[in-house]
Short mmCIF file of C-alpha atoms in Angstrom, two decimals:
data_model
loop_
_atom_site.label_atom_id
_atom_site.label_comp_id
_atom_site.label_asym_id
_atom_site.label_seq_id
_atom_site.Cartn_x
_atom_site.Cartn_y
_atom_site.Cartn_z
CA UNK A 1 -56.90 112.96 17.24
CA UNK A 2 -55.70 115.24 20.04
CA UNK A 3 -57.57 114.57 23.09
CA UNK A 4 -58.11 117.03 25.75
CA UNK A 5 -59.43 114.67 28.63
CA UNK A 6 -57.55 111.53 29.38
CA UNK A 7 -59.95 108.98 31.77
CA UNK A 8 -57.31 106.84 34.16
CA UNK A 9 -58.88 103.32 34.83
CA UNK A 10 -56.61 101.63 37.74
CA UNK A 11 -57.85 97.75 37.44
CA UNK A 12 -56.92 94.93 40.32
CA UNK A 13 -58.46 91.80 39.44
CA UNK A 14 -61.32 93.08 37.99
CA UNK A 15 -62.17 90.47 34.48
CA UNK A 16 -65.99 90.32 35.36
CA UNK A 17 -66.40 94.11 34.91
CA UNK A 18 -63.61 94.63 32.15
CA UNK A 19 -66.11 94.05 29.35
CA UNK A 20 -69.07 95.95 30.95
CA UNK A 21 -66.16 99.10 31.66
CA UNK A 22 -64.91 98.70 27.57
CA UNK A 23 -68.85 98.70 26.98
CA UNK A 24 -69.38 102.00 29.44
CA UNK A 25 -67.03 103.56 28.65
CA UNK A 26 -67.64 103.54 24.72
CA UNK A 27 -70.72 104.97 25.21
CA UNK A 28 -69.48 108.12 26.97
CA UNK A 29 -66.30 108.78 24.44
CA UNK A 30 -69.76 109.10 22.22
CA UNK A 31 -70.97 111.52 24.49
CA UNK A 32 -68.10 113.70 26.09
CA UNK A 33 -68.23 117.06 25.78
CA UNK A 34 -64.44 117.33 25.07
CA UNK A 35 -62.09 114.75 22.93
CA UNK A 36 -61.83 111.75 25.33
CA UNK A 37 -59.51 108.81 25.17
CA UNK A 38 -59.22 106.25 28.33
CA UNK A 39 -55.98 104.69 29.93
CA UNK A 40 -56.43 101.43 32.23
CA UNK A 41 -53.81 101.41 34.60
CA UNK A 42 -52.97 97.25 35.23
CA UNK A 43 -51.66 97.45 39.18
CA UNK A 44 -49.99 93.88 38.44
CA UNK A 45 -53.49 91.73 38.63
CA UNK A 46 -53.13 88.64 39.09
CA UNK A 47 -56.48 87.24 37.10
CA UNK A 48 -57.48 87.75 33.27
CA UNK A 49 -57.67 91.31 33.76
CA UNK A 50 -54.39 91.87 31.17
CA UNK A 51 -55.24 89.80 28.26
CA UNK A 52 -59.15 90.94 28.68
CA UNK A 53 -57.35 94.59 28.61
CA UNK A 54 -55.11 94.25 25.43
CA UNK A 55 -57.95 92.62 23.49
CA UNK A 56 -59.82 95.99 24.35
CA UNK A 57 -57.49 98.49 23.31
CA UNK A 58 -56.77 96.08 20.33
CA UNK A 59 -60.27 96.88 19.21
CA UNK A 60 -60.66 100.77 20.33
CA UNK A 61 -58.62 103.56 19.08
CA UNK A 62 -59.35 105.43 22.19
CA UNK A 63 -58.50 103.08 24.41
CA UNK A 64 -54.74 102.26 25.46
CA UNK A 65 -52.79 100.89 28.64
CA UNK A 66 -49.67 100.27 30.80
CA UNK A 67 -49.72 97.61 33.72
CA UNK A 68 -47.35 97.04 36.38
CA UNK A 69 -44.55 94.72 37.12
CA UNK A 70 -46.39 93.67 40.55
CA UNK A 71 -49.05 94.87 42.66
CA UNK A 72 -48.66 98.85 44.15
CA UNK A 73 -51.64 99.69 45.01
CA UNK A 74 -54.27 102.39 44.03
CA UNK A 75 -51.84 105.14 44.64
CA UNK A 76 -49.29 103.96 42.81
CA UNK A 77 -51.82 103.37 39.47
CA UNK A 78 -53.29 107.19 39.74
CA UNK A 79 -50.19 108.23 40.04
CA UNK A 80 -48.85 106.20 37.42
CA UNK A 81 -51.79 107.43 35.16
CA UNK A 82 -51.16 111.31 36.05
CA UNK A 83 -47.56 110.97 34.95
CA UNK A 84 -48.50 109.00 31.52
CA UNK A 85 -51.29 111.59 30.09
CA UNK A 86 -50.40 114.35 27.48
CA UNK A 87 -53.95 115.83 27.69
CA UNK A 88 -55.02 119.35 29.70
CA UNK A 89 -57.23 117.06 31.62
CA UNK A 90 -57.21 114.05 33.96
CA UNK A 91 -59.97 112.42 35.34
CA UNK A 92 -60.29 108.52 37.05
CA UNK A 93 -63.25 106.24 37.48
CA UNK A 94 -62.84 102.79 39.51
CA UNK A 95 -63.58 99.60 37.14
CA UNK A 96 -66.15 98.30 39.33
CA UNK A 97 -68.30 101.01 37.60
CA UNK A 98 -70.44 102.10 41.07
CA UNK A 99 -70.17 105.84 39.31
CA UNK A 100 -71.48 106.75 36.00
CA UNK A 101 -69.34 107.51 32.78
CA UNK A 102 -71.60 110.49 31.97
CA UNK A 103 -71.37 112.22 35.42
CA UNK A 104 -67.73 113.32 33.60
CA UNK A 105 -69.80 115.73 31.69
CA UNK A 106 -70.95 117.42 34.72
CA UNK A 107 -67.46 117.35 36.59
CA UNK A 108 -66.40 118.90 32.91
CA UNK A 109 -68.81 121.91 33.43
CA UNK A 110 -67.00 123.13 36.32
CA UNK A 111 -63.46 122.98 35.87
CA UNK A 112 -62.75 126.16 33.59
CA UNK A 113 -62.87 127.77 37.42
CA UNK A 114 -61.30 124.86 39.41
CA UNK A 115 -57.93 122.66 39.28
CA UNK A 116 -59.92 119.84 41.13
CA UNK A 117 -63.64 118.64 40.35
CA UNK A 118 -64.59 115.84 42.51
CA UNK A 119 -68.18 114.04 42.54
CA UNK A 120 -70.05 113.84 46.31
CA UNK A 121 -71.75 110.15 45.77
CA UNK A 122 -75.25 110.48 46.36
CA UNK A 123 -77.49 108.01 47.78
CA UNK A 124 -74.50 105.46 48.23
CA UNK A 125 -75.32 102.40 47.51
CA UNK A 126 -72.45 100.53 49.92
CA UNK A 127 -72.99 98.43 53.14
CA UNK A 128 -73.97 100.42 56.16
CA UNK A 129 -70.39 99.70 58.05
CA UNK A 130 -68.71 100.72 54.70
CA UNK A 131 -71.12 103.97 54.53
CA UNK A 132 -70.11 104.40 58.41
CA UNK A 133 -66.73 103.87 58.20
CA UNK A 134 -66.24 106.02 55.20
CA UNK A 135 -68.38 108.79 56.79
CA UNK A 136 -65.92 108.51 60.22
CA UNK A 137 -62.53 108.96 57.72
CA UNK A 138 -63.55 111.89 56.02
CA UNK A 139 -64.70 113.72 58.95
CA UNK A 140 -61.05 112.65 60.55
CA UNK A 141 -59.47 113.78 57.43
CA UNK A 142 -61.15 117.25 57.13
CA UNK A 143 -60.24 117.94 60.14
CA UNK A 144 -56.10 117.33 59.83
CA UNK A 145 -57.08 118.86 56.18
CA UNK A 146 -59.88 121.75 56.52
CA UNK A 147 -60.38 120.50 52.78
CA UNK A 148 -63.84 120.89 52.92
CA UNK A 149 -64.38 118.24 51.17
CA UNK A 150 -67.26 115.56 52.23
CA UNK A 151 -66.35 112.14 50.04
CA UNK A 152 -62.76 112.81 48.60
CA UNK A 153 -62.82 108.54 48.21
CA UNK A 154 -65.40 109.44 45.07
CA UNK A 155 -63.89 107.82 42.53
CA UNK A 156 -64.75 110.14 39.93
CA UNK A 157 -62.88 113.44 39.35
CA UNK A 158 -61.21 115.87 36.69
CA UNK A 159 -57.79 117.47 37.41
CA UNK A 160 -56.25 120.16 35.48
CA UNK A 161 -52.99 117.96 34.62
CA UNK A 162 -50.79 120.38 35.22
CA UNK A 163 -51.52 120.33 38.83
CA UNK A 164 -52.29 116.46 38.99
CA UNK A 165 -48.02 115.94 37.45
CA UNK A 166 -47.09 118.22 40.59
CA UNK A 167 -48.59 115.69 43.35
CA UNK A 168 -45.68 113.95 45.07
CA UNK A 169 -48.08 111.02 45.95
CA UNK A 170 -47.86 107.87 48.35
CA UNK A 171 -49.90 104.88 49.06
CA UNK A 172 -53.17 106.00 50.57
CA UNK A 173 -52.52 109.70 49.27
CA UNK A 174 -55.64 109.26 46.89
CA UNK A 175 -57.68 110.22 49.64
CA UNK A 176 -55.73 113.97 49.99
CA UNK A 177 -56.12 114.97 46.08
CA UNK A 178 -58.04 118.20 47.08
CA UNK A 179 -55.91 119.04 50.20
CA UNK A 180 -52.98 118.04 47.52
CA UNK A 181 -54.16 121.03 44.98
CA UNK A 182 -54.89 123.29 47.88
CA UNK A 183 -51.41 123.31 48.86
CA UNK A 184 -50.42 124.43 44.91
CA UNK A 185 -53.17 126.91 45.83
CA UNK A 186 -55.50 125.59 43.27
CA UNK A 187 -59.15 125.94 43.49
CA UNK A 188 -61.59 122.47 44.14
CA UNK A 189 -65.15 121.98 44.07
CA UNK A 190 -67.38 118.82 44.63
CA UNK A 191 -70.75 118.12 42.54
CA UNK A 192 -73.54 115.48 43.23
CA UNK A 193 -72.81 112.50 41.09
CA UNK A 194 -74.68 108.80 40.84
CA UNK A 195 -73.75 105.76 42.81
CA UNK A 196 -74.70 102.15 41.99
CA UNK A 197 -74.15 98.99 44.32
CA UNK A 198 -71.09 96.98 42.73
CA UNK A 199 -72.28 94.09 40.65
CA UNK A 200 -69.42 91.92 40.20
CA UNK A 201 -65.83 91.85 41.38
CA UNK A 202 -64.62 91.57 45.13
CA UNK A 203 -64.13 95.38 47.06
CA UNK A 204 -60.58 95.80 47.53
CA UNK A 205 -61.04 97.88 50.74
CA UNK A 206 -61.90 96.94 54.23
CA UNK A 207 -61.99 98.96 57.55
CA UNK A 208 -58.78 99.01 57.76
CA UNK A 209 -58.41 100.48 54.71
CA UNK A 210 -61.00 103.27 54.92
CA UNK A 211 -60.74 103.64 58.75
CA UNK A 212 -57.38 103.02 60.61
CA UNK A 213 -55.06 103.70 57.53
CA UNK A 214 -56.57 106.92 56.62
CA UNK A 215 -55.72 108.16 60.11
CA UNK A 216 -52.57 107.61 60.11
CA UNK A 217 -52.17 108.57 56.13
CA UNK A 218 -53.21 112.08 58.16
CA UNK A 219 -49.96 112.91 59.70
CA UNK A 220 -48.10 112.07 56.61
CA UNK A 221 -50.19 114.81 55.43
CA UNK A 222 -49.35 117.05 58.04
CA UNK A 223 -45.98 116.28 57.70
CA UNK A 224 -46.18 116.86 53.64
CA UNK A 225 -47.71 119.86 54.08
CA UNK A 226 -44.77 121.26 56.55
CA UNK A 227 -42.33 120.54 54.13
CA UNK A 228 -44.03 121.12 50.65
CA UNK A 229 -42.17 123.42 48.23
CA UNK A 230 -44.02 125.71 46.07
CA UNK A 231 -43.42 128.10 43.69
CA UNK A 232 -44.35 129.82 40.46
CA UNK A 233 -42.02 131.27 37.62
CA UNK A 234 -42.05 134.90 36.76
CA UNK A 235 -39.59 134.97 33.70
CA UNK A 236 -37.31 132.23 31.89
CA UNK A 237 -35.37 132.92 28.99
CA UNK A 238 -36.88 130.61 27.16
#
């Protein structure tokens, strides 16, 4: 089958939600509004998570994988992802499944007009300092950014993979994928998409994560965004 949509899955120590993801995400390949396969990204766990990965692809067709040498982070594994996928379309959902499968199909809707379609959680269902802190990095980063955007952490969106293979990413750049487009002048949006509480598995983020290192991922930004090259071809002869 050609597939149009690729789904990226990064996974750190995640074997209690492995099955319910394989599970999850089965029902939305049923469901997708274009040809969908999935790719788990392994960032070199250090649990079950591999062998509880194989087995799944080992049973689904649609389903496939590559896993690190050693931990990268979740940079590194969207990244990693991005460069792997053949399709016209990239999109990645965290395996502790707090967004839905089938909020794809309404990121899907809107990116015929957009590079970038990322989901706004709604009604978050995290930890008040988590909700704070999160709240305090995105205003911080749309200001360094004037992205626009209000929850770029969503761990749900579609890229047009053209654009996604062009991002010249670096740990903690995740949180820059629609400042990262707007700089190849692409077009993003954000859409309203479901948020659950996290139901097994350990958060891999604390404040320094979403607080502190966000800041200063900021002036690397700044500093990317100085020096970015960018430019489109007119005519090749071939």
């Amino acid at each position: 089958m050609t597939y149009k949509f690729t789904i990226v899955v990064p996974v750190y120590n995640e074997e209690e939600n492995l099955e319910r993801v394989e599970t999850e995400l089965s029902k939305y390949l049923d469901i997708a509004t274009v040809p969908t396969y999935v790719l788990f990204v392994n960032d070199g766990s250090k649990d079950n998570s591999q062998a509880l990965i194989e087995t799944i692809c080992e049973r689904n067709e649609a389903f496939e994988y590559i896993s690190f040498k050693e931990n990268r982070g979740l940079s590194a594994a969207i990244k990693a992802g991005f460069d792997h996928v053949e399709s016209e379309l990239v999109g990645y959902i965290d395996s502790d499944l707090q967004t839905a499968p089938e909020d794809f199909n309404l990121l899907l809707e809107h990116i015929d007009a957009h590079a970038l379609v990322t989901g706004v959680r709604a009604n978050r269902k995290d930890s008040f300092v988590k909700n704070m802190s999160s709240r305090i990095a995105n205003g911080i980063r749309r200001a360094f950014t004037h992205d626009g955007m209000d929850d770029t952490g969503c761990p749900l969106k579609v890229i047009r993979s053209d654009y996604a293979k062009r991002i010249p990413m670096f740990r903690g750049l995740h949180r820059f994928l629609p400042a990262m487009i707007m700089l190849q002048n692409g077009s993003v949006t954000q859409i309203p998409v479901q948020h659950f509480p996290r139901i097994a598995g350990t958060a891999k983020f604390g404040l320094w994560n979403r607080l502190l290192g966000p800041l200063m991922d900021c002036f690397a930004y700044l500093w990317m965004k100085k020096k970015y090259i960018n430019y489109e071809i007119e005519k090749s002869s071939k």
